Coordinates of C-alpha atoms in Angstrom, one line a residue:
Chain A
M216 CA -0.9 16.0 -26.5
V217 CA 2.4 15.6 -25.8
P218 CA 4.1 14.3 -28.9
R219 CA 5.2 10.6 -28.8
V220 CA 8.7 11.4 -30.4
I221 CA 10.0 13.1 -27.2
L222 CA 11.6 11.2 -24.5
G223 CA 9.4 11.0 -21.4
G224 CA 6.5 12.1 -23.5
G225 CA 4.9 8.5 -22.0
I226 CA 5.6 9.5 -18.6
V227 CA 4.0 12.8 -18.6
K228 CA 0.9 11.0 -20.5
G229 CA 0.8 8.4 -17.7
M230 CA 1.2 11.5 -14.8
I231 CA -1.7 12.9 -16.4
E232 CA -4.0 9.8 -16.2
T233 CA -3.0 9.2 -12.6
A234 CA -3.6 12.9 -11.6
R235 CA -6.7 12.5 -13.2
N236 CA -7.8 9.7 -11.2
F237 CA -6.8 11.4 -8.2
V238 CA -8.9 14.4 -8.5
G239 CA -11.7 12.0 -10.1
S240 CA -11.7 10.1 -6.7
Y241 CA -12.8 13.3 -4.6
T242 CA -15.0 14.3 -7.4
D243 CA -16.7 11.5 -8.9
A244 CA -18.3 9.1 -6.2
S245 CA -19.1 6.6 -8.8
R246 CA -14.9 5.7 -9.5
L247 CA -14.6 4.8 -5.6
T248 CA -16.3 1.3 -5.5
T249 CA -14.9 0.4 -2.3
V250 CA -17.9 -1.0 -0.4
E251 CA -16.8 -0.4 3.5
Y252 CA -17.8 -3.8 4.4
P253 CA -18.6 -4.1 8.3
E254 CA -20.4 -0.9 8.3
Q255 CA -21.8 -0.8 4.8
R256 CA -23.2 -4.1 3.3
I257 CA -24.5 -4.7 -0.4
P258 CA -27.3 -7.0 -0.8
L259 CA -25.8 -10.6 -1.5
H260 CA -26.5 -12.3 -4.8
A261 CA -29.9 -14.2 -5.3
N262 CA -27.5 -17.6 -5.4
A263 CA -25.5 -16.7 -2.8
R264 CA -24.7 -20.3 -0.8
Q265 CA -22.2 -20.4 2.1
F266 CA -23.2 -23.3 4.7
P267 CA -26.2 -26.0 5.0
F268 CA -28.4 -25.7 7.4
L269 CA -31.6 -27.8 8.5
V270 CA -35.0 -26.8 7.6
F271 CA -37.8 -27.1 10.0
D272 CA -41.8 -26.2 9.8
G273 CA -43.8 -25.0 12.7
T274 CA -42.6 -23.5 15.8
D275 CA -40.6 -26.1 17.5
P276 CA -37.1 -26.6 15.6
M277 CA -37.0 -30.3 16.9
A278 CA -40.4 -31.4 16.4
G279 CA -40.8 -29.6 13.1
L280 CA -37.1 -31.0 11.4
R281 CA -37.8 -32.3 7.9
C282 CA -34.8 -34.5 8.3
V283 CA -35.4 -38.3 8.2
A284 CA -32.1 -39.2 9.1
C285 CA -31.7 -41.3 6.0
Q286 CA -27.8 -40.5 5.9
I287 CA -27.7 -39.9 2.1
C288 CA -26.0 -36.5 2.8
E289 CA -23.7 -38.2 5.0
K290 CA -22.9 -40.9 2.3
E291 CA -22.3 -38.4 -0.4
C292 CA -20.6 -35.5 1.3
P293 CA -17.3 -35.3 -0.3
P294 CA -15.3 -33.9 2.6
Q295 CA -17.3 -36.3 5.1
C296 CA -18.1 -33.5 7.4
I297 CA -21.6 -34.9 8.4
Y298 CA -22.2 -36.9 11.2
I299 CA -25.9 -38.4 11.8
I300 CA -27.0 -41.0 14.4
K301 CA -30.2 -42.0 14.2
D302 CA -32.7 -41.3 17.1
S303 CA -34.8 -44.8 18.3
V304 CA -37.7 -42.6 18.6
K305 CA -39.8 -41.7 15.4
K306 CA -42.1 -38.6 14.9
P307 CA -44.6 -37.9 12.5
D308 CA -43.3 -35.8 9.2
Y309 CA -45.3 -33.1 7.7
L310 CA -47.7 -35.9 5.8
G311 CA -48.4 -37.4 9.4
K312 CA -46.5 -40.7 8.3
M313 CA -44.4 -41.7 11.4
Q314 CA -40.7 -41.3 10.3
M315 CA -37.1 -41.8 11.5
Q316 CA -35.3 -38.5 13.1
P317 CA -31.8 -37.9 13.9
K318 CA -30.5 -37.9 17.3
V319 CA -27.0 -36.6 16.3
F320 CA -27.0 -34.0 13.4
D321 CA -23.3 -32.4 13.2
I322 CA -21.5 -30.7 10.3
D323 CA -17.7 -29.9 10.6
L324 CA -17.9 -26.1 9.7
S325 CA -13.7 -25.9 9.1
V326 CA -14.2 -29.3 7.0
C327 CA -17.5 -28.5 5.2
M328 CA -16.3 -26.7 1.3
S329 CA -19.7 -25.4 0.7
C330 CA -20.7 -27.5 -2.5
Q331 CA -24.2 -28.2 -2.0
I332 CA -24.0 -31.8 -2.7
C333 CA -26.2 -32.5 0.6
V334 CA -28.6 -30.4 -0.6
E335 CA -29.0 -31.9 -4.1
V336 CA -29.1 -35.3 -2.8
C337 CA -31.7 -34.8 0.2
P338 CA -35.2 -36.4 -0.9
F339 CA -36.9 -34.8 1.7
D340 CA -35.9 -31.2 1.2
A341 CA -34.7 -31.2 4.7
I342 CA -31.0 -29.6 4.1
K343 CA -30.6 -26.2 2.5
M344 CA -27.3 -23.5 2.0
D345 CA -27.6 -20.4 4.2
T346 CA -26.4 -17.4 3.1
E347 CA -24.7 -16.3 6.1
F348 CA -20.8 -16.0 5.7
E349 CA -19.6 -14.2 9.2
L350 CA -18.9 -17.8 10.6
S351 CA -15.6 -17.3 12.4
N352 CA -15.4 -18.2 15.9
D353 CA -13.4 -18.1 19.0
D354 CA -13.2 -21.9 19.7
R355 CA -11.6 -23.9 17.2
F356 CA -12.9 -27.1 18.4
A357 CA -16.3 -27.1 19.6
G358 CA -16.9 -24.1 18.4
L359 CA -16.5 -25.4 14.8
L360 CA -19.0 -28.6 15.1
V361 CA -22.3 -27.2 14.7
N362 CA -25.0 -29.5 16.3
K363 CA -28.8 -29.7 15.0
H364 CA -29.9 -27.2 17.4
Q365 CA -27.6 -24.7 15.7
L366 CA -28.5 -25.8 12.4
A367 CA -32.1 -25.8 12.3
K368 CA -33.6 -22.9 10.9
P369 CA -37.2 -22.2 10.2
N370 CA -38.8 -22.6 6.9
S371 CA -39.4 -18.7 7.2
H372 CA -35.8 -18.0 7.0
F373 CA -35.4 -20.2 3.8
A374 CA -38.3 -18.1 2.1
R375 CA -36.4 -14.9 3.0
I376 CA -33.0 -15.8 1.7
H377 CA -34.0 -18.1 -1.5
P378 CA -37.4 -16.8 -2.3
A379 CA -37.8 -18.3 -5.5
E380 CA -36.3 -21.7 -4.6
A381 CA -38.2 -21.8 -1.1
A382 CA -41.6 -20.8 -3.3
E383 CA -41.1 -23.8 -5.4
V384 CA -40.2 -26.4 -2.6
D385 CA -43.1 -25.0 -0.6
G386 CA -45.3 -25.5 -3.7
R387 CA -44.2 -29.4 -4.5
L388 CA -44.7 -29.9 -0.7
A389 CA -48.3 -28.5 -0.5
A390 CA -49.3 -30.3 -3.8
E391 CA -47.9 -33.6 -2.0
K392 CA -49.8 -33.1 1.1
A393 CA -53.1 -32.4 -0.4
K394 CA -52.4 -35.3 -2.6
A395 CA -51.7 -37.4 0.3
E396 CA -54.6 -36.1 2.0
A397 CA -56.7 -36.4 -1.4
K398 CA -55.8 -40.0 -1.2
A399 CA -56.4 -40.4 2.4
R400 CA -59.7 -39.2 1.8
A401 CA -60.5 -41.3 -0.4
D402 CA -59.6 -44.2 1.3
A403 CA -61.5 -43.3 4.2
E404 CA -64.5 -42.6 1.8
A405 CA -64.2 -45.9 0.4
K406 CA -63.6 -47.5 3.3
A407 CA -66.9 -46.2 4.7
K408 CA -68.7 -47.3 1.5
A409 CA -67.3 -50.6 1.7
A410 CA -68.4 -50.8 5.5
A411 CA -71.7 -49.6 4.5
T412 CA -72.4 -51.8 1.4
S413 CA -70.9 -54.9 2.7
P414 CA -73.2 -57.8 3.6
P415 CA -73.4 -59.1 7.1
P416 CA -73.4 -63.1 6.2
A417 CA -70.0 -64.3 6.2
G418 CA -70.0 -67.6 4.5
N419 CA -71.4 -65.9 1.1
P420 CA -67.8 -66.6 -1.3
S421 CA -69.7 -64.1 -3.7
S422 CA -68.9 -61.4 -1.0
S423 CA -65.6 -62.0 -0.2
P424 CA -63.1 -59.2 -0.1
P425 CA -61.5 -58.5 -3.4
P426 CA -58.0 -60.1 -3.8
K427 CA -55.4 -57.8 -3.4
S428 CA -53.6 -57.1 -6.8
Chain B
M141 CA 13.3 28.0 35.2
E142 CA 15.9 30.3 33.7
P143 CA 16.9 27.8 30.8
L144 CA 13.2 27.0 30.4
K145 CA 12.9 30.6 29.7
G146 CA 16.1 30.7 27.3
L147 CA 14.4 27.5 25.4
L148 CA 11.4 29.3 24.8
S149 CA 13.0 32.2 23.4
T150 CA 15.4 30.1 21.4
L151 CA 12.4 28.4 19.9
W152 CA 10.8 31.7 19.0
K153 CA 13.8 33.2 17.6
A154 CA 14.3 30.2 15.8
L155 CA 10.6 30.1 14.3
T156 CA 10.3 33.6 13.5
D157 CA 13.5 33.8 11.4
Q158 CA 15.7 35.9 13.8
P159 CA 19.6 35.9 13.8
D160 CA 21.3 33.5 16.1
P161 CA 18.5 31.6 17.8
K162 CA 20.5 29.4 20.1
A163 CA 22.0 32.3 21.8
P164 CA 19.0 32.7 24.5
F165 CA 19.2 29.1 25.6
L166 CA 23.2 28.8 25.7
E167 CA 23.6 32.1 27.9
S168 CA 21.1 30.6 30.3
I169 CA 23.2 27.8 31.3
P170 CA 26.8 27.2 32.7
E171 CA 29.4 28.0 30.3
D172 CA 30.9 23.8 30.5
Y173 CA 27.8 22.6 28.9
R174 CA 27.3 25.1 26.3
S175 CA 28.8 23.1 23.5
L176 CA 26.9 20.2 24.2
A177 CA 23.7 22.0 24.5
S178 CA 24.6 23.4 21.4
A179 CA 24.7 20.1 19.5
V180 CA 21.7 18.6 21.1
L181 CA 19.5 22.1 20.2
S182 CA 21.1 21.3 16.9
V183 CA 20.3 17.6 16.5
A184 CA 17.0 17.4 18.6
P185 CA 14.9 19.1 16.2
I186 CA 16.0 16.8 13.3
L187 CA 15.2 13.5 15.0
M188 CA 12.0 14.4 16.1
V189 CA 10.4 16.7 12.7
F190 CA 11.8 14.1 10.4
P191 CA 10.8 10.6 11.6
L192 CA 7.7 12.4 12.2
L193 CA 7.4 13.5 8.9
F194 CA 8.4 10.0 7.6
A195 CA 5.5 8.5 9.7
L196 CA 3.2 11.1 7.8
T197 CA 4.3 10.2 4.6
T198 CA 3.8 6.6 4.9
V199 CA 0.2 7.3 5.6
L200 CA 0.0 10.2 3.0
E201 CA 1.7 8.1 0.4
R202 CA -0.6 5.0 1.2
K203 CA -3.7 7.3 0.8
G204 CA -2.4 9.0 -2.5
L205 CA -1.9 5.6 -4.1
G206 CA -5.1 4.5 -3.1
R207 CA -7.1 7.5 -4.7
I208 CA -4.5 6.9 -7.9
Q209 CA -6.0 3.9 -8.2
N210 CA -9.6 4.5 -7.2
R211 CA -9.4 3.1 -3.7
L212 CA -9.8 4.9 -0.4
G213 CA -6.4 3.9 1.3
P214 CA -6.2 3.4 5.2
N215 CA -9.0 5.0 7.0
R216 CA -9.6 2.8 10.1
V217 CA -7.0 3.7 12.4
G218 CA -7.9 7.1 14.2
P219 CA -9.3 10.0 12.2
A220 CA -9.1 9.3 8.6
G221 CA -6.5 6.5 9.5
F222 CA -3.9 9.1 10.0
L223 CA -2.8 7.1 13.2
Q224 CA -2.0 4.3 10.5
F225 CA 1.7 5.0 11.1
A226 CA 1.4 4.6 15.2
A227 CA -0.4 1.1 14.7
D228 CA 2.3 0.1 12.2
G229 CA 5.5 1.5 14.4
L230 CA 3.8 -0.8 17.7
K231 CA 3.4 -3.8 14.9
T232 CA 7.0 -3.7 14.1
L233 CA 8.4 -2.9 17.7
T234 CA 6.7 -5.9 19.0
K235 CA 7.1 -8.2 16.1
E236 CA 9.8 -10.9 16.4
D237 CA 13.5 -10.1 15.3
V238 CA 14.0 -13.1 13.1
V239 CA 18.0 -13.5 12.3
P240 CA 19.0 -16.7 9.8
R241 CA 21.1 -19.1 11.3
A242 CA 23.6 -18.9 8.8
A243 CA 23.9 -15.1 8.9
D244 CA 26.6 -12.8 10.0
R245 CA 25.2 -11.7 13.1
V246 CA 27.1 -8.9 14.0
V247 CA 27.4 -7.4 10.5
H248 CA 23.5 -8.4 10.0
F249 CA 23.0 -6.3 13.3
L250 CA 25.0 -3.3 12.0
A251 CA 23.6 -2.9 8.6
P252 CA 20.3 -1.0 9.5
I253 CA 22.0 1.4 12.0
A254 CA 24.9 1.9 9.2
L255 CA 22.3 3.0 6.8
V256 CA 20.3 5.3 9.4
I257 CA 23.4 7.2 10.8
P258 CA 25.1 8.5 7.5
V259 CA 21.2 9.6 6.4
L260 CA 20.7 11.5 9.2
L261 CA 24.3 13.1 9.5
T262 CA 23.0 14.1 6.0
F263 CA 20.6 16.7 7.3
A264 CA 23.1 18.3 9.4
V265 CA 24.3 20.6 6.7
L266 CA 21.1 21.5 5.0
P267 CA 19.6 25.0 5.6
F268 CA 15.8 24.7 6.6
G269 CA 15.5 28.6 7.3
R270 CA 17.2 31.7 7.0
N271 CA 19.1 30.9 9.9
L272 CA 18.5 27.1 10.7
A273 CA 21.4 25.3 9.4
P274 CA 22.4 23.0 11.8
I275 CA 26.3 23.2 10.8
D276 CA 27.0 25.9 8.3
L277 CA 29.9 24.1 6.6
D278 CA 31.9 25.5 4.1
A279 CA 32.4 22.5 2.0
G280 CA 28.4 21.3 2.9
L281 CA 27.7 20.0 -0.2
L282 CA 30.9 17.8 -0.2
F283 CA 30.0 16.4 3.3
F284 CA 26.2 15.8 2.2
F285 CA 27.5 13.4 -0.7
A286 CA 30.7 11.8 0.9
V287 CA 28.3 10.9 4.0
S288 CA 25.3 9.6 1.8
S289 CA 27.3 7.4 0.0
A290 CA 28.0 5.6 3.1
T291 CA 24.5 4.0 2.6
E292 CA 25.6 2.0 -0.1
L293 CA 28.2 0.1 2.1
A294 CA 25.2 -0.4 4.1
V295 CA 23.2 -2.0 1.8
F296 CA 25.5 -4.3 0.8
M297 CA 26.6 -5.3 4.3
A298 CA 22.8 -6.1 4.8
G299 CA 22.8 -8.3 1.6
W300 CA 26.1 -9.9 2.4
A301 CA 25.2 -10.7 5.9
S302 CA 21.7 -11.8 5.4
R303 CA 23.5 -14.9 3.7
N304 CA 20.4 -15.3 1.2
K305 CA 20.6 -15.3 -2.4
Y306 CA 18.0 -12.7 -3.1
S307 CA 19.5 -10.5 -0.5
L308 CA 22.7 -10.6 -2.4
L309 CA 21.3 -10.1 -5.4
G310 CA 19.4 -7.4 -4.3
A311 CA 22.4 -5.5 -2.6
L312 CA 24.4 -6.3 -6.1
R313 CA 21.5 -4.3 -7.9
A314 CA 21.4 -1.8 -5.5
V315 CA 25.1 -0.7 -5.1
A316 CA 25.4 -1.2 -8.9
Q317 CA 22.3 1.2 -9.3
M318 CA 23.7 3.7 -6.4
V319 CA 27.0 3.8 -7.6
S320 CA 25.7 4.8 -11.5
Y321 CA 23.2 7.3 -10.1
E322 CA 25.6 9.0 -7.9
I323 CA 27.6 10.1 -11.1
P324 CA 25.0 12.0 -12.4
L325 CA 23.7 13.3 -9.1
V326 CA 27.0 14.9 -8.0
L327 CA 27.5 16.2 -12.0
A328 CA 23.9 17.7 -11.8
A329 CA 24.5 19.4 -8.4
L330 CA 28.2 20.8 -9.7
S331 CA 26.6 23.2 -12.1
V332 CA 24.8 25.1 -9.3
V333 CA 28.8 25.2 -7.9
M334 CA 30.0 26.5 -11.0
I335 CA 27.6 29.7 -11.0
T336 CA 27.5 30.3 -7.2
G337 CA 31.1 29.6 -6.4
T338 CA 30.7 28.3 -3.2
L339 CA 29.9 24.9 -1.7
S340 CA 28.3 26.1 1.4
L341 CA 24.6 25.2 1.1
S342 CA 23.8 28.3 3.1
A343 CA 25.3 30.4 0.6
I344 CA 24.1 28.7 -2.3
A345 CA 20.5 29.3 -0.7
A346 CA 21.2 32.9 -0.1
A347 CA 22.3 33.6 -3.4
Q348 CA 19.0 32.5 -4.8
S349 CA 17.1 35.2 -2.7
P350 CA 15.2 37.6 -4.7
T351 CA 16.6 41.3 -4.9
P352 CA 14.0 43.9 -3.8
G353 CA 13.2 45.4 -7.1
S354 CA 12.8 42.3 -8.9
F355 CA 9.5 40.0 -9.4
L356 CA 10.3 36.5 -9.8
A357 CA 13.1 35.2 -7.0
P358 CA 16.2 34.0 -9.0
W359 CA 16.0 30.4 -8.3
Y360 CA 18.4 28.5 -10.7
V361 CA 15.7 26.3 -11.7
F362 CA 14.2 29.0 -13.9
T363 CA 17.2 29.4 -15.9
P364 CA 17.4 26.4 -18.8
W365 CA 20.7 24.6 -17.3
G366 CA 18.7 25.1 -14.0
L367 CA 15.8 23.1 -15.1
M368 CA 17.5 20.4 -16.8
G369 CA 20.0 19.8 -13.8
F370 CA 17.0 20.0 -11.6
L371 CA 14.9 17.5 -13.4
L372 CA 18.4 15.1 -14.0
F373 CA 19.0 15.4 -10.0
M374 CA 15.4 14.4 -9.2
I375 CA 15.6 11.6 -11.4
A376 CA 18.9 10.7 -9.8
A377 CA 18.0 11.0 -6.6
C378 CA 14.7 8.6 -7.0
A379 CA 17.8 6.1 -8.2
E380 CA 19.4 6.6 -5.0
A381 CA 16.4 6.2 -2.8
N382 CA 15.6 3.3 -4.4
R383 CA 12.0 4.9 -5.2
S384 CA 9.6 3.5 -7.8
P385 CA 10.4 3.4 -10.5
F386 CA 14.1 2.3 -9.7
D387 CA 12.8 -0.1 -6.9
L388 CA 14.7 -3.0 -8.6
P389 CA 16.8 -3.7 -5.6
E390 CA 13.3 -4.7 -3.9
G391 CA 11.7 -6.0 -7.0
E392 CA 9.3 -8.4 -5.1
S393 CA 8.2 -10.3 -8.1
E394 CA 11.3 -11.1 -8.7
I395 CA 13.5 -11.1 -5.6
I396 CA 11.0 -10.8 -3.1
A397 CA 12.6 -7.9 -0.8
G398 CA 16.1 -7.3 -1.9
Y399 CA 18.7 -6.8 0.3
Y400 CA 16.3 -6.4 3.5
L401 CA 14.4 -9.7 3.0
E402 CA 16.1 -11.2 6.0
Y403 CA 15.3 -8.3 8.2
S404 CA 12.3 -8.5 10.4
G405 CA 10.6 -6.2 13.3
F406 CA 12.4 -2.9 13.9
K407 CA 15.3 -3.6 11.9
F408 CA 13.0 -3.7 8.6
A409 CA 11.4 -0.3 10.1
L410 CA 14.8 1.1 10.0
F411 CA 15.6 0.1 6.8
F412 CA 12.3 1.8 5.7
L413 CA 13.1 4.9 7.6
G414 CA 16.5 5.0 6.3
E415 CA 15.1 5.1 2.6
Y416 CA 12.7 7.7 3.6
L417 CA 15.0 10.1 5.3
G418 CA 17.2 9.8 2.1
L419 CA 14.5 10.7 0.1
F420 CA 13.6 13.5 2.1
A421 CA 17.8 14.8 2.3
S422 CA 18.1 14.7 -0.9
S423 CA 14.6 16.4 -1.7
G424 CA 16.0 19.2 0.9
L425 CA 19.2 19.4 -1.1
A426 CA 17.5 19.6 -4.5
I427 CA 15.5 22.2 -2.9
T428 CA 18.6 24.5 -1.4
L429 CA 20.2 23.8 -4.8
F430 CA 17.8 24.5 -7.7
L431 CA 14.3 25.8 -5.7
G432 CA 15.4 28.6 -4.0
G433 CA 16.2 26.8 -0.5
W434 CA 14.0 28.7 2.1
N435 CA 13.2 31.6 -0.4
A436 CA 9.7 32.5 -1.7
P437 CA 9.3 32.3 -5.0
F438 CA 8.4 35.9 -5.9
A439 CA 9.9 39.0 -4.4
F440 CA 6.8 40.4 -2.7
M441 CA 6.3 37.3 -0.9
Q442 CA 9.4 37.3 0.7
G443 CA 8.8 37.9 4.7
W444 CA 5.0 37.0 4.3
L445 CA 6.0 33.4 5.9
P446 CA 8.8 32.5 8.3
S447 CA 11.6 31.0 5.9
W448 CA 11.6 27.7 6.9
V449 CA 7.5 27.4 6.1
W450 CA 8.8 27.8 2.2
F451 CA 11.3 25.2 2.5
F452 CA 8.8 22.8 4.3
A453 CA 6.1 23.6 1.7
K454 CA 8.5 22.6 -1.1
L455 CA 10.0 19.4 0.4
A456 CA 5.8 18.5 0.9
T457 CA 5.5 19.3 -2.9
L458 CA 8.6 17.1 -3.7
I459 CA 7.2 14.5 -1.8
A460 CA 3.8 14.6 -3.5
V461 CA 5.7 14.4 -6.8
F462 CA 7.5 11.4 -5.6
I463 CA 4.5 9.8 -4.5
W464 CA 2.8 10.7 -8.1
I465 CA 5.5 9.3 -9.5
R466 CA 5.3 5.9 -7.6
G467 CA 1.7 5.6 -8.6
T468 CA 2.4 6.0 -12.5
L469 CA 5.3 4.3 -13.2
P470 CA 6.1 0.4 -13.5
R471 CA 9.7 -0.6 -12.2
V472 CA 12.3 -0.8 -15.1
R473 CA 14.4 -3.5 -16.3
M474 CA 18.1 -3.5 -15.2
D475 CA 19.3 -2.8 -18.5
Q476 CA 16.9 0.0 -18.7
L477 CA 17.9 1.2 -15.7
M478 CA 21.6 1.1 -16.2
G479 CA 21.1 2.6 -20.1
L480 CA 19.5 5.5 -18.5
A481 CA 22.2 6.2 -16.2
W482 CA 24.9 5.5 -18.8
K483 CA 23.8 6.5 -21.9
F484 CA 21.6 9.4 -20.9
M485 CA 22.0 10.8 -17.6
I486 CA 25.7 11.5 -17.7
P487 CA 26.2 12.9 -21.1
M488 CA 23.2 15.0 -20.2
T489 CA 24.6 16.5 -16.9
L490 CA 27.8 16.8 -18.5
L491 CA 26.4 19.2 -21.2
T492 CA 24.4 20.7 -18.3
L493 CA 27.8 21.7 -17.0
V494 CA 28.6 23.1 -20.3
A495 CA 25.1 25.2 -20.5
A496 CA 26.0 26.6 -17.1
G497 CA 29.5 27.5 -18.1
L498 CA 28.1 29.2 -21.2
W499 CA 25.4 30.9 -19.2
H500 CA 28.2 32.1 -16.9
R501 CA 30.2 33.3 -19.5
L502 CA 27.8 34.8 -22.3
P503 CA 27.1 38.7 -21.3
S504 CA 23.7 39.5 -22.6
A505 CA 20.5 37.9 -21.1
P506 CA 18.7 37.1 -24.5
L507 CA 21.8 35.4 -25.9
R508 CA 22.5 32.9 -23.1
W509 CA 18.6 32.1 -22.6
V510 CA 18.6 31.0 -26.6
A511 CA 22.1 29.6 -26.3
C512 CA 21.5 27.4 -23.1
T513 CA 17.8 26.5 -24.3
A514 CA 19.1 25.5 -27.7
L515 CA 21.9 23.3 -26.4
L516 CA 20.2 21.3 -23.9
A517 CA 16.6 21.0 -25.8
G518 CA 18.6 19.9 -29.2
A519 CA 21.1 17.6 -26.7
F520 CA 17.6 15.9 -24.9
L521 CA 15.8 15.5 -28.6
V522 CA 19.1 14.0 -29.8
L523 CA 19.9 11.6 -26.9
G524 CA 16.6 10.3 -26.8
R525 CA 16.0 9.7 -30.4
V526 CA 19.7 8.0 -30.9
L527 CA 21.2 6.8 -27.7
M528 CA 17.8 5.2 -26.5
P529 CA 16.1 4.5 -29.7
R530 CA 12.4 3.2 -29.4
T531 CA 12.5 -0.2 -30.0
R532 CA 9.5 -1.2 -32.6
H533 CA 7.2 -3.9 -31.4
G534 CA 5.3 -5.8 -34.2
R535 CA 2.3 -7.6 -33.2
R536 CA 2.7 -10.2 -31.1
V537 CA 2.2 -13.5 -32.6
Y538 CA 1.0 -16.4 -30.7
R539 CA 2.6 -19.5 -32.6
Y540 CA 0.8 -22.2 -30.7
A541 CA -1.9 -20.9 -28.8
D542 CA -4.3 -19.9 -31.9

């Protein structure tokens, strides 16, 4: 060790340290932490979030789109980058109920700030965050306005990029669907029962339908 | 056909250390053109070798600095990134040349040229090999210092003509620094002149050739005054070339890029080139003065390789050391820079002159070794302790942040 009292001793100490770094970078692979990005990729962090996409169920993107064009996300979006026009034609959702659907659903890629508020306000689990980050484009006008066909991605994609969150959403939706089906079945049964037990005479006041509550 | 044969013969003679390498080519051409051809033969290799060395150094420097910081450095263009300099060169050539509206256009244009030309002229007197000194001037050392100090003018031209406060500040800093370090640079070189008694760089290099019976070559760096002179010379050369840790004239955190702030495109590249060529030239001078020039380090190695290989091996080593220093030391402050020059470097170089005189006068080998070592080591310790005292920093107290 170079004594500190000599002028230049600190310089020698520093030179030894940098020489150790120089040699170490060739001999010790753990020193070189650089990831050579385009060729070499590291798995994304579990919470990676970049740009929203629209989830669809089944195989047909437009028929399976969960979005019901409620426009909550459009209104909540802080930089106002979502643009929705409702379609006049309705389509059945995953419960079989007729719902609205978006005719136009555009997100301006250059304006979106990846805040994820659209995802948090969506009551239908229709919009989620994607992990895709290589979003550069050679057309700075049309290329940066992403339409609903480009935004639609299957639920399996969601399950792949965010497995835990997707499992939770799938479970919740399946439970809702099961509940709805059970209710429908119970309703049908009750209706059938009522139809079977109801007496044919119409003038009897005691057999009138129960008052709606 | 005849000139081509002559040229090949000249090349062969130059590369194999034979005397008078220019003769075969000059004899093959008409007598009227011989002096011109002789000049071209001297200039062309310098213009080819040193810019290429500069280009390679930029890549190697970036790779070396990267490794020092545990990074990879440039590795995209060409094999392992070694063609990066071609990409950089093309980029600077094709970039727009912006001249500020308020600038003095003529001086602004002339400054980079006025920087590169004197730097290139300094290569004229360096002996690159046994018979490879472009001009063998009797006062070669004087020529070197006279020409190289002209770069200060170019630097100030650049800073003044840009009409920019940062440029001017950078130029003022550069001139103050270069003038201050010129003195220890010349004084350190002077000790060698005292011993050899000549200003001819070829003679100085030849004086350090090993004698047949000896083991170690008599390089001046192997003597106490030579070692101290070499270290002082290298520090001063570092400051002369505005290299880290003395790169205040271009300190980007304070004055952005200093005197070449308003230069873009190829003019900027010329500044860059001039700076590196200046570094090579002063390294070459240090090699000639202290590291035996084109001589091998040991007597038995003399003749193993052509003499110019030894010269360029030493040059490469010195460049590597400069890169290593740049990767290690942070930039000094202006007062530290000036304090080092005036309080430490100049007294030390003066004492080196005294030591060289003692070395020359004292007869017996052990006595002069002891005397010179004691004088220089004592002066180093005392100057280090007394003139540049360590400031004692206490624990930093945060009055409001706690």
